[in-house]
mmCIF file of C-alpha atoms in Angstrom:
data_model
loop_
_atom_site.group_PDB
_atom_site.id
_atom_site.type_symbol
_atom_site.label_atom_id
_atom_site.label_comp_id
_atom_site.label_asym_id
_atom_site.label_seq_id
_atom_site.Cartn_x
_atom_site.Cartn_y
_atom_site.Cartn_z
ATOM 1 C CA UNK A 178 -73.537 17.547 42.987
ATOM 2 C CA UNK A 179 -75.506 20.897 43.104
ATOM 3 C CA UNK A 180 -78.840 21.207 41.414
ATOM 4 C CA UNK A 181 -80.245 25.197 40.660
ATOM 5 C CA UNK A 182 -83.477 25.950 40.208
ATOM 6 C CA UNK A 183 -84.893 29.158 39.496
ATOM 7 C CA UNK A 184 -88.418 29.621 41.184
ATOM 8 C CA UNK A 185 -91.378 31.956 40.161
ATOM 9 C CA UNK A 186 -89.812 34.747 42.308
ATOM 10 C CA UNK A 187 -86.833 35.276 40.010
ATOM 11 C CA UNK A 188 -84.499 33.647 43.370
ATOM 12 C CA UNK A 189 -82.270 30.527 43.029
ATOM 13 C CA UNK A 190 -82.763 27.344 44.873
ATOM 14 C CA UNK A 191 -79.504 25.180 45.239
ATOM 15 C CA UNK A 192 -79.699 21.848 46.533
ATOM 16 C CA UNK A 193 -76.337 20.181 47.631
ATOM 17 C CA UNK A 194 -76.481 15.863 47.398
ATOM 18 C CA UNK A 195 -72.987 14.448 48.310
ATOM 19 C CA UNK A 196 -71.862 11.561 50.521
ATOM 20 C CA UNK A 197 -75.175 11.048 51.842
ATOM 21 C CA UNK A 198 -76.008 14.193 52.656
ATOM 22 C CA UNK A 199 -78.797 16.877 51.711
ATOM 23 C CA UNK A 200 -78.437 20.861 52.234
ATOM 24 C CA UNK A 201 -80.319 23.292 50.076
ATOM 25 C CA UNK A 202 -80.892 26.941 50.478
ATOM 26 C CA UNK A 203 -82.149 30.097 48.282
ATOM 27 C CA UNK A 204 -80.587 33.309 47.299
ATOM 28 C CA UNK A 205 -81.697 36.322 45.064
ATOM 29 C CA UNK A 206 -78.455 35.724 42.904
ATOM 30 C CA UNK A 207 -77.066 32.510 40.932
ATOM 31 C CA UNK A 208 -73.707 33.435 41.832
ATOM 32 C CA UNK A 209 -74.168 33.209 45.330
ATOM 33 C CA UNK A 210 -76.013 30.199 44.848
ATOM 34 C CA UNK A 211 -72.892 28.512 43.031
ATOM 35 C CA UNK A 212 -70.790 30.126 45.505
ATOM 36 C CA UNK A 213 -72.189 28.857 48.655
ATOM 37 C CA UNK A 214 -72.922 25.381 46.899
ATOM 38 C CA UNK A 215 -68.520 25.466 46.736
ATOM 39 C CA UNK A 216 -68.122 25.951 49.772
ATOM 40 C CA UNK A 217 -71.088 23.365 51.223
ATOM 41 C CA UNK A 218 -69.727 20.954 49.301
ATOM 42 C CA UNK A 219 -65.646 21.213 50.505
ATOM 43 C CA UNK A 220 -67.630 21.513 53.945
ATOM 44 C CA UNK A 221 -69.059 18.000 53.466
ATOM 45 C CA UNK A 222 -65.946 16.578 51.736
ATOM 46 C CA UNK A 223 -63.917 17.624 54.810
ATOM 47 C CA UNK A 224 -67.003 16.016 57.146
ATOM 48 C CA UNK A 225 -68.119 19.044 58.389
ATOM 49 C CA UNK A 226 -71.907 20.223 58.213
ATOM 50 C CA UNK A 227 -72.220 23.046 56.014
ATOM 51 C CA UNK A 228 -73.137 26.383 56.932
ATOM 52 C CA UNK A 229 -76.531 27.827 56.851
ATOM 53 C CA UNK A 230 -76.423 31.009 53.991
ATOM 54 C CA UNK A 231 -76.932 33.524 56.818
ATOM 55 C CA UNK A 232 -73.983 32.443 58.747
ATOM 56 C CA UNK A 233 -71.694 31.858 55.667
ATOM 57 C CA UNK A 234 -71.422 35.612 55.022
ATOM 58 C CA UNK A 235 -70.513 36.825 58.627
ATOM 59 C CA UNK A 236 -67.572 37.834 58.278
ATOM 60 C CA UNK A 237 -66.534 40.464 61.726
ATOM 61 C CA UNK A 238 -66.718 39.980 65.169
ATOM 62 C CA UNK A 239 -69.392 42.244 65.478
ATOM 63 C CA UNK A 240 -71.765 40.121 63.487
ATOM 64 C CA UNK A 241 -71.112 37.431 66.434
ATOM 65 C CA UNK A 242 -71.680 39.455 68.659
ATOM 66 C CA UNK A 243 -75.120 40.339 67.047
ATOM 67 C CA UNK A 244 -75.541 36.786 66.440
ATOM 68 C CA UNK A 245 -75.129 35.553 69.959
ATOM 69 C CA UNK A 246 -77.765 38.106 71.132
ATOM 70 C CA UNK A 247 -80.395 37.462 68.287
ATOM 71 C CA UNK A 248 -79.880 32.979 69.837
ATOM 72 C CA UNK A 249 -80.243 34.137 73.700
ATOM 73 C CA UNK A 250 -83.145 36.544 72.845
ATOM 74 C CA UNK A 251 -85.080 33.740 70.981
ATOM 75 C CA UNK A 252 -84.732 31.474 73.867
ATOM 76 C CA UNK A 253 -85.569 33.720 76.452
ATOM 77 C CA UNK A 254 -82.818 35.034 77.870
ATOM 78 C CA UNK A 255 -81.909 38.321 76.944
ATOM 79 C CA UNK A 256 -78.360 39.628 77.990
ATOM 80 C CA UNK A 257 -79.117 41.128 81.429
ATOM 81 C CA UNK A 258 -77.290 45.116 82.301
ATOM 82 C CA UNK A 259 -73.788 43.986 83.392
ATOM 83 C CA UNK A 260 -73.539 41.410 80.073
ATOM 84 C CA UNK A 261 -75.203 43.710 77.837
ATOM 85 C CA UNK A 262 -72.517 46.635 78.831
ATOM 86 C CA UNK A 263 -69.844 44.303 77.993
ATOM 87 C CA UNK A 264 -71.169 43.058 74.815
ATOM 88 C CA UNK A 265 -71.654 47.214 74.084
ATOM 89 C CA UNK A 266 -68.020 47.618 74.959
ATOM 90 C CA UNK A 267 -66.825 44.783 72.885
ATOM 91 C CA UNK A 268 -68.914 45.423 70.029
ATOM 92 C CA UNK A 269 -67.077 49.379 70.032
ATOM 93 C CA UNK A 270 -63.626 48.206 70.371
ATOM 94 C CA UNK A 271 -63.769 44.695 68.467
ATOM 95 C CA UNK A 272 -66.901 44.760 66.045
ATOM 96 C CA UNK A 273 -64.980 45.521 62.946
ATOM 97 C CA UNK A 274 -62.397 42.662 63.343
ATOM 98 C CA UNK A 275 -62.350 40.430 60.768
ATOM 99 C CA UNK A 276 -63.210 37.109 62.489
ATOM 100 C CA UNK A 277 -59.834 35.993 60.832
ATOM 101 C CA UNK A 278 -57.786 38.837 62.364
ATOM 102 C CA UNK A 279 -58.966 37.701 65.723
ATOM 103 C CA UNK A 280 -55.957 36.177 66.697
ATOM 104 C CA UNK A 281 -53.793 35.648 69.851
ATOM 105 C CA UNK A 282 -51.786 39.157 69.097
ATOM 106 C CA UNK A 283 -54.880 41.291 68.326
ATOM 107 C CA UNK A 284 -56.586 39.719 71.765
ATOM 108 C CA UNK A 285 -53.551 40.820 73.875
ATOM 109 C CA UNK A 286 -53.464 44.382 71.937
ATOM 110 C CA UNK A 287 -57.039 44.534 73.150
ATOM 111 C CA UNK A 288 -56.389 43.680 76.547
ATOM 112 C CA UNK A 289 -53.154 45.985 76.729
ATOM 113 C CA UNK A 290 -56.070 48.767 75.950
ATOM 114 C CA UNK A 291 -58.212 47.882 78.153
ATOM 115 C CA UNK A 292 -55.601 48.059 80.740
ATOM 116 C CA UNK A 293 -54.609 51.058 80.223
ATOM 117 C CA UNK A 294 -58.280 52.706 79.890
ATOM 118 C CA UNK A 295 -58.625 51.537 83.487
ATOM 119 C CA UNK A 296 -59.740 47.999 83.519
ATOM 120 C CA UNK A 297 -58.821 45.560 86.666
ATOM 121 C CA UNK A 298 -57.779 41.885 86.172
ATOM 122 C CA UNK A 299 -61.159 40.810 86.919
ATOM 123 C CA UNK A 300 -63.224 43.127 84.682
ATOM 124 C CA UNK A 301 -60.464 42.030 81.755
ATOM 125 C CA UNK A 302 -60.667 38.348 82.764
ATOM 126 C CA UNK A 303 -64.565 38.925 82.301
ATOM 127 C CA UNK A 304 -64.011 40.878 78.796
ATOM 128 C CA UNK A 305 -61.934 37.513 77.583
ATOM 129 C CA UNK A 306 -64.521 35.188 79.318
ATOM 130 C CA UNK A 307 -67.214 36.742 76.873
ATOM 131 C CA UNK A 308 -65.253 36.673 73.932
ATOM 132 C CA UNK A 309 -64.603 33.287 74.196
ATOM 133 C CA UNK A 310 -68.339 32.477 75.051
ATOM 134 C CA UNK A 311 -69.284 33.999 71.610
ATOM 135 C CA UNK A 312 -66.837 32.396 69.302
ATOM 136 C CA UNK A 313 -67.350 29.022 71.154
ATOM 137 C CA UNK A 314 -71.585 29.794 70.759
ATOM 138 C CA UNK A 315 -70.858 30.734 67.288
ATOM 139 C CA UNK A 316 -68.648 27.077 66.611
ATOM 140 C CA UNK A 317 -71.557 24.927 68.237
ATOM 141 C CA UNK A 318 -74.550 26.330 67.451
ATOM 142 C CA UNK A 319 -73.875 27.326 63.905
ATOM 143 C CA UNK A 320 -70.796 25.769 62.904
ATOM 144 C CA UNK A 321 -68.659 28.267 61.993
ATOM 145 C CA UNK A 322 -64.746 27.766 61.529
ATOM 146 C CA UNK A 323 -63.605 29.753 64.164
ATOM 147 C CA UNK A 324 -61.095 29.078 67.028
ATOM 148 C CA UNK A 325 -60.943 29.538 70.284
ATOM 149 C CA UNK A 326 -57.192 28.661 70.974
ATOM 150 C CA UNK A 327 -56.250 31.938 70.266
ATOM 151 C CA UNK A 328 -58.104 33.234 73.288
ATOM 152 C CA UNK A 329 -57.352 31.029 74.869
ATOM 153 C CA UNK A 330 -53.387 31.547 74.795
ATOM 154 C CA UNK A 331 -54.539 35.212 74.877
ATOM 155 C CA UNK A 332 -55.619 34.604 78.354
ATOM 156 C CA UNK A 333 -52.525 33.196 79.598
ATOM 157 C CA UNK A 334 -50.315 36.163 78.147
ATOM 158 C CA UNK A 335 -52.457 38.706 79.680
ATOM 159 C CA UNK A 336 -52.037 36.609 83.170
ATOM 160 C CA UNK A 337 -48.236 36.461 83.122
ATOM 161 C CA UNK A 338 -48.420 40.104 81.970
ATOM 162 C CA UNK A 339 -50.605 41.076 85.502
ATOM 163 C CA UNK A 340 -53.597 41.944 83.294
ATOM 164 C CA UNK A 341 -56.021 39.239 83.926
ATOM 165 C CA UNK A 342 -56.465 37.988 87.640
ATOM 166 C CA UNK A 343 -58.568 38.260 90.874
ATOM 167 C CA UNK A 344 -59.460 40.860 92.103
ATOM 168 C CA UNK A 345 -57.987 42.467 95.898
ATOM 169 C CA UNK A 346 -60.842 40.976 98.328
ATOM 170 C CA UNK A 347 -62.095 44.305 100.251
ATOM 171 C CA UNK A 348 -61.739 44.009 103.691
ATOM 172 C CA UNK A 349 -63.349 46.885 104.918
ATOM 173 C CA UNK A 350 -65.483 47.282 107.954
ATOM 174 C CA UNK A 351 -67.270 50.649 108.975
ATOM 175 C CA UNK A 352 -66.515 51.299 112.548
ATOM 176 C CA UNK A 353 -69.578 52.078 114.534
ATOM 177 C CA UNK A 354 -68.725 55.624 114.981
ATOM 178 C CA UNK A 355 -68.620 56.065 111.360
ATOM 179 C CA UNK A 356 -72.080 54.497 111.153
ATOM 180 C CA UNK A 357 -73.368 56.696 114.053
ATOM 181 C CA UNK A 358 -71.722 59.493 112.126
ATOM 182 C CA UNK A 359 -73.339 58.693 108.738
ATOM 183 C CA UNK A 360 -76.682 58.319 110.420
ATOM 184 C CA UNK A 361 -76.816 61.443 112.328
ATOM 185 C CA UNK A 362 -75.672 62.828 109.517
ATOM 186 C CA UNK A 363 -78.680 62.285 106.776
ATOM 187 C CA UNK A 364 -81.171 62.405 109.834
ATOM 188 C CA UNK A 365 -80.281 66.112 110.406
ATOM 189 C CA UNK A 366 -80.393 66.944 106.912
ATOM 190 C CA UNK A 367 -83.960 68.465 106.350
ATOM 191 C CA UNK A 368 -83.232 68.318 102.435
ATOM 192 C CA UNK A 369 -82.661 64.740 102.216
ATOM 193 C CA UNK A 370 -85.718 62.810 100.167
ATOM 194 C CA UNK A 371 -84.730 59.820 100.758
ATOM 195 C CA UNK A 372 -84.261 57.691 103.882
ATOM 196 C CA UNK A 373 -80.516 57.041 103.968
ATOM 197 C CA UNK A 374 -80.311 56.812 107.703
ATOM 198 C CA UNK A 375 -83.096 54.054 107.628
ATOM 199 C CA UNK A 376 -81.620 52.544 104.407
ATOM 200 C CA UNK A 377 -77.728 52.078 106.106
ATOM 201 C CA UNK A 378 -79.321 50.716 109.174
ATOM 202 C CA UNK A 379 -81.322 48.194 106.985
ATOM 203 C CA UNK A 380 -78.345 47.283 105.074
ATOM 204 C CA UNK A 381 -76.428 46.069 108.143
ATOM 205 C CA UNK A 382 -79.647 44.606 109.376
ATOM 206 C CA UNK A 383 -80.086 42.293 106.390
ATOM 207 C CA UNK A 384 -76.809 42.524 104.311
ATOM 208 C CA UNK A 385 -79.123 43.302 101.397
ATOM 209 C CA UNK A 386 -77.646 44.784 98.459
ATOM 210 C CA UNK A 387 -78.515 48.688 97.450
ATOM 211 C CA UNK A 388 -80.857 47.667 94.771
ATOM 212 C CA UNK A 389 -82.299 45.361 96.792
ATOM 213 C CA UNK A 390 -83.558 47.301 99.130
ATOM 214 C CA UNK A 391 -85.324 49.902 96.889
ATOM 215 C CA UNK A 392 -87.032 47.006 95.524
ATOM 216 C CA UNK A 393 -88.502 45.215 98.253
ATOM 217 C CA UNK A 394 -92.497 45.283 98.271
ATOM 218 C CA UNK A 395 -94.783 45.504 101.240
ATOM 219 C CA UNK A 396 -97.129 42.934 99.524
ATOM 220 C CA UNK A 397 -94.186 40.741 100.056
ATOM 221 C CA UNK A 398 -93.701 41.276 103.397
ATOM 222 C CA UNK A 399 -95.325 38.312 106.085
ATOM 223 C CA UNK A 400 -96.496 40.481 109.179
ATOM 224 C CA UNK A 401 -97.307 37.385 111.470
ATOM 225 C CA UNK A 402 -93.843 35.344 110.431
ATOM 226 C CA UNK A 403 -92.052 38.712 110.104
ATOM 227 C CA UNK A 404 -90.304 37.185 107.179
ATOM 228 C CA UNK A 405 -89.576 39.250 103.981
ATOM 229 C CA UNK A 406 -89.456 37.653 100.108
ATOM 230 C CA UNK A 407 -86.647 38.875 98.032
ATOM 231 C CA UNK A 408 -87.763 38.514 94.370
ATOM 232 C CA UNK A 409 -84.965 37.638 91.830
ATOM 233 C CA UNK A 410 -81.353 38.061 94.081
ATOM 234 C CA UNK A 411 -78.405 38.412 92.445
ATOM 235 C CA UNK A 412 -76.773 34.802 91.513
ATOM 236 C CA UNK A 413 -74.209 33.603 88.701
ATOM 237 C CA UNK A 414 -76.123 31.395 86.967
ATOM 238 C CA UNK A 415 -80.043 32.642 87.458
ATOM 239 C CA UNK A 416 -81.407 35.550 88.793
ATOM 240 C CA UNK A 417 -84.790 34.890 87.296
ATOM 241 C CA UNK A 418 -87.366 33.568 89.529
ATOM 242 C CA UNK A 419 -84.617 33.368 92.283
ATOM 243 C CA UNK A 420 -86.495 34.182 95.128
ATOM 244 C CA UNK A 421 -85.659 34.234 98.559
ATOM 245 C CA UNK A 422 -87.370 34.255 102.486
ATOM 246 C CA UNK A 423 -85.257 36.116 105.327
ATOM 247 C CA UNK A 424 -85.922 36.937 108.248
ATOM 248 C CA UNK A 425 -86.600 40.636 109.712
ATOM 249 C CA UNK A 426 -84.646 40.322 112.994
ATOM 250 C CA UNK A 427 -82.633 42.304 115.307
ATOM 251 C CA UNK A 428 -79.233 39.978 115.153
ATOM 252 C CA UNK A 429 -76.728 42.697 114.108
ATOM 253 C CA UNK A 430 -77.140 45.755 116.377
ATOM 254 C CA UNK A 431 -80.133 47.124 113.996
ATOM 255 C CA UNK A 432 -83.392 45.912 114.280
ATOM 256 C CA UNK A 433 -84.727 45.050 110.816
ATOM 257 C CA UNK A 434 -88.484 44.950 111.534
ATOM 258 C CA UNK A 435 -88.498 48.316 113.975
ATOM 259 C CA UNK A 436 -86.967 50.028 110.544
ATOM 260 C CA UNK A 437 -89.963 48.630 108.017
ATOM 261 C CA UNK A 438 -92.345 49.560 110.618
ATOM 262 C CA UNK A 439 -90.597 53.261 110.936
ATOM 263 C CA UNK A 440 -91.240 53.505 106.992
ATOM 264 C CA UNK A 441 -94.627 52.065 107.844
ATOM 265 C CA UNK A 442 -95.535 55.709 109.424
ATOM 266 C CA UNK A 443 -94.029 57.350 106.601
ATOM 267 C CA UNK A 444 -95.896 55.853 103.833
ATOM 268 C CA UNK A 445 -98.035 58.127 102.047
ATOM 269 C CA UNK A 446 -98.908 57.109 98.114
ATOM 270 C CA UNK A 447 -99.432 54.331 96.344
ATOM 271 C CA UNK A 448 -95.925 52.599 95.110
ATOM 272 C CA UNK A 449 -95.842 49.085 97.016
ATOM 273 C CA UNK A 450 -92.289 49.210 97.448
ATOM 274 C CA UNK A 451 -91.037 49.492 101.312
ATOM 275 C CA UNK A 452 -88.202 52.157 100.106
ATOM 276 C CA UNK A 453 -89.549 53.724 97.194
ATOM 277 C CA UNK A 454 -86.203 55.486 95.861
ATOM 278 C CA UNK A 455 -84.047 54.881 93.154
ATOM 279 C CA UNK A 456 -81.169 52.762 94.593
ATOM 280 C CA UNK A 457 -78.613 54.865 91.988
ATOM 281 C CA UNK A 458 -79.949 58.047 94.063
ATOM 282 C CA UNK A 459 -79.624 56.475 97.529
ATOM 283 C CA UNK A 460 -75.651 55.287 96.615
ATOM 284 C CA UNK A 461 -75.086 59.114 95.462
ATOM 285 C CA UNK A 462 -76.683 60.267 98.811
ATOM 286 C CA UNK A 463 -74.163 57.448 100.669
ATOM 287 C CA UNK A 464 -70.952 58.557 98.141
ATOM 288 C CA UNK A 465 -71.678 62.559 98.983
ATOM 289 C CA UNK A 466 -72.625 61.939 102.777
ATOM 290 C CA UNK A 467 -68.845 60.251 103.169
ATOM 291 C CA UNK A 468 -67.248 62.647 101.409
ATOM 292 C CA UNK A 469 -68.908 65.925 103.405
ATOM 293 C CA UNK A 470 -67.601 63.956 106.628
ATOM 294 C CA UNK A 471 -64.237 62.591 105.595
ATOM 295 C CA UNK A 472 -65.157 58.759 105.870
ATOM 296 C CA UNK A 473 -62.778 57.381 102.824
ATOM 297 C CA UNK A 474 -62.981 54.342 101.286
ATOM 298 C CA UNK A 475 -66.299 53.142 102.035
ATOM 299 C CA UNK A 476 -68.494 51.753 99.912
ATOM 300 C CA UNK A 477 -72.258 50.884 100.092
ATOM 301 C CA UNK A 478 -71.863 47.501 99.362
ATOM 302 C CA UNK A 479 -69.185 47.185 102.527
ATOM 303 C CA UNK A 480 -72.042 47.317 104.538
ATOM 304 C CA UNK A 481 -73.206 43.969 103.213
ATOM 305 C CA UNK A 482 -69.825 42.334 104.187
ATOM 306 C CA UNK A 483 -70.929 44.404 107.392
ATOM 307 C CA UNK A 484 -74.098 42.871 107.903
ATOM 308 C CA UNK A 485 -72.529 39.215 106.908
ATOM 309 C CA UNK A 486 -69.796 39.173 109.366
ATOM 310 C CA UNK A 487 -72.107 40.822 112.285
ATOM 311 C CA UNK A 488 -74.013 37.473 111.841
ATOM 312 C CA UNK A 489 -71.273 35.318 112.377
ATOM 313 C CA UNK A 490 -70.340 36.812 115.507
ATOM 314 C CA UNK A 491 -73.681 36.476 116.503
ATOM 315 C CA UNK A 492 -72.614 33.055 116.752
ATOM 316 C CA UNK A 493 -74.672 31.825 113.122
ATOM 317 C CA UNK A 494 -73.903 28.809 111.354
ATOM 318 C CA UNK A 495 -72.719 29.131 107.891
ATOM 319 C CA UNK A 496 -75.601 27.464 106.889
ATOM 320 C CA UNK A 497 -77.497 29.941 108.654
ATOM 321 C CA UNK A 498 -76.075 33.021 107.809
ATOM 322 C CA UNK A 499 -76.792 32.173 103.964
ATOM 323 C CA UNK A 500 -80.440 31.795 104.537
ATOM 324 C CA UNK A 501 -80.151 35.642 105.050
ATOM 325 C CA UNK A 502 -77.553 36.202 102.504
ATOM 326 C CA UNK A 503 -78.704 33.931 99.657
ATOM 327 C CA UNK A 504 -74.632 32.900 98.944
ATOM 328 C CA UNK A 505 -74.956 29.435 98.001
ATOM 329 C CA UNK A 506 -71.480 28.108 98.975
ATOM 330 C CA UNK A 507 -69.081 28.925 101.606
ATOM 331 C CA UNK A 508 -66.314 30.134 98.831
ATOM 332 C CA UNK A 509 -68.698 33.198 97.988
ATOM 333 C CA UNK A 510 -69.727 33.822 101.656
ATOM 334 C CA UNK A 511 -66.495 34.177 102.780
ATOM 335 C CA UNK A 512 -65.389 36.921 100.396
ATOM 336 C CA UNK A 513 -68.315 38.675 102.332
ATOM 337 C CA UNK A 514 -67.075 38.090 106.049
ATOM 338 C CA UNK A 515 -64.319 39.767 107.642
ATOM 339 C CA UNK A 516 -64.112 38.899 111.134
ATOM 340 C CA UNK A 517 -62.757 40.529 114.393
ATOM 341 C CA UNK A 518 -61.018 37.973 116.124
ATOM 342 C CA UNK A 519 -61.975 40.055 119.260
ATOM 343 C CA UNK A 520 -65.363 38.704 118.933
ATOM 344 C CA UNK A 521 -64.107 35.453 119.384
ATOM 345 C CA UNK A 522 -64.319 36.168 123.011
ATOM 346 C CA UNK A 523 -68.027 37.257 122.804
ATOM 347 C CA UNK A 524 -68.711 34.181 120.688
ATOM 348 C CA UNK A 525 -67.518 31.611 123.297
ATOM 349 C CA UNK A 526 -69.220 33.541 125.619
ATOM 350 C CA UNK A 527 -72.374 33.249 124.286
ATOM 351 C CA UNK A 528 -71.704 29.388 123.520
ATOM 352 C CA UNK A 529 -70.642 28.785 127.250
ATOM 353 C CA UNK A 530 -73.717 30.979 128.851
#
């Protein structure tokens, strides 16, 4: 049985008493008191929990969308870059969708689009990931009758159809003559701001990632243990507050601690950070630098999977090797290590001297 009551303000108060249960909210209009008062009420008759005003008159995809963001902001975690571009993206080609129309065929459509626009299985699979995260955030948190079967199924036509998948693991190593090359190369050029030479060298040193590097502080750095902290790495789950210790050490043909004290000599203002460039900048430099000397398909972040699988033919433990790569299982480090099975030799070596 709903009760109205119409309070000094000129709004409505409805309060909804059935089967042991007590909603009420307050709206500017009777009508949409008696409206939402309907629908509470089937809502309890079917033994569901009835649905907040606010939430009752979302009606598109988009308003998810907005709603998810408004829940993660007011608990602290506010989409980061890579999540917030995809929300953008899905918010341009989705927002308007009736949450209704959201359906198994309009899902596929969506991902036949983004196919065609240029989007790999794993960038898709991450699209249909997200969209499932918000309709499932949007049935727990607020109770709203939508489905996520649809999206599911979605997910398995887009797989048969080659659209959603993994990704082809890169397996490629710069020789040392193209390294050589690369570094004689931004060390002749009098033009060049930043360090690249230093930066490339550091990168196989450390098998840091670009932005990484242009981060690092020197009031993080540990002179007397020669041990560096890496404030908030890259991980699935947390970056926040995921800080890391590794060592500065010569293990990979580049010696890590003679390059910080090179930029030592070169430091002349006040920013605190060891490479103080703009990582986007420094991955131009490394893009142009390849293409002026005909190095093709090479990619900064190849000289991470560089610096990883130097490490293990230094003859490091797994363990080991992700104290300086911060990959917490062997499943991710080994989509970073591409072997020589040359070195094999020079391992046992080592192991039998």
């Amino acid at each position: 049985m709903a009760t109205y009551t119409k309070l000094s303000s000129g709004s409505w108060r409805v309060q909804v008493r059935r089967k042991g249960r007590y909603v009420s909210e307050t709206f500017l209009r009777r009508d949409d008191a008696r409206r939402w008062a309907t629908d509470a009420e089937r809502q309890v008759d079917r033994g569901e929990t009835p649905t907040k005003s606010r939430t009752a008159r979302l009606k598109t995809f988009g308003e998810l969308i907005d709603l998810h963001i408004d829940d993660m902001c007011d608990v602290g975690k506010s989409p980061l870059r890579s999540k917030a571009a995809t929300l953008d993206m899905l918010q341009r080609h989705l927002g308007k969708c009736n949450m209704a129309a959201l359906d198994r065929e309009r899902l596929i459509r969506f991902g036949r689009d983004r196919a065609a626009q240029g989007a790999g299985p794993v960038t898709l699979g991450i699209d249909i990931g997200l969209i499932k995260l918000i309709l499932s955030h949007a049935a727990a948190v607020h109770g709203l009758p939508v489905k996520v079967e649809p999206v599911d199924l979605a997910r398995i036509a887009l797989k048969r159809l080659g659209l959603v998948g993994k990704g082809h693991e890169r397996d490629r190593r710069p020789t040392q003559d193209e390294l050589d090359t690369l570094t004689a190369h931004f060390d002749a050029n009098p033009r060049q701001a930043a360090p690249v030479s230093q930066i490339i060298r550091f990168a196989v040193a450390t098998a840091m990632r670009q932005e990484e590097i242009c981060k690092v502080r020197w009031s993080d750095l540990e002179i007397r243990t020669r041990m560096l902290l890496i404030r908030d790495r890259k991980d699935p789950r947390n970056k926040k507050g995921n800080n890391q210790r590794i060592p500065l050490f010569a293990a990979t043909g580049y010696d890590a601690w003679a390059i910080v004290e090179e930029q030592r000599a070169k430091r002349s203002n006040d920013d605190d950070r060891i490479f103080p460039f703009n990582h986007r900048s420094v991955g131009t430099a490394f893009r142009r630098g390849c293409g002026e000397l005909g190095i093709h398909d090479l990619h900064f972040h190849d000289l991470r999977h560089e610096g990883t699988s130097r490490l293990f033919e230094a003859g490091f433990t797994i363990e080991q090797v992700a104290l300086v790569t911060g990959h917490k299982d062997w499943k991710m480090l080994r989509r970073y290590t591409h072997l020589k099975p040359e070195m094999l030799h020079t391992i046992q070596a080592a192991k039998a001297a």
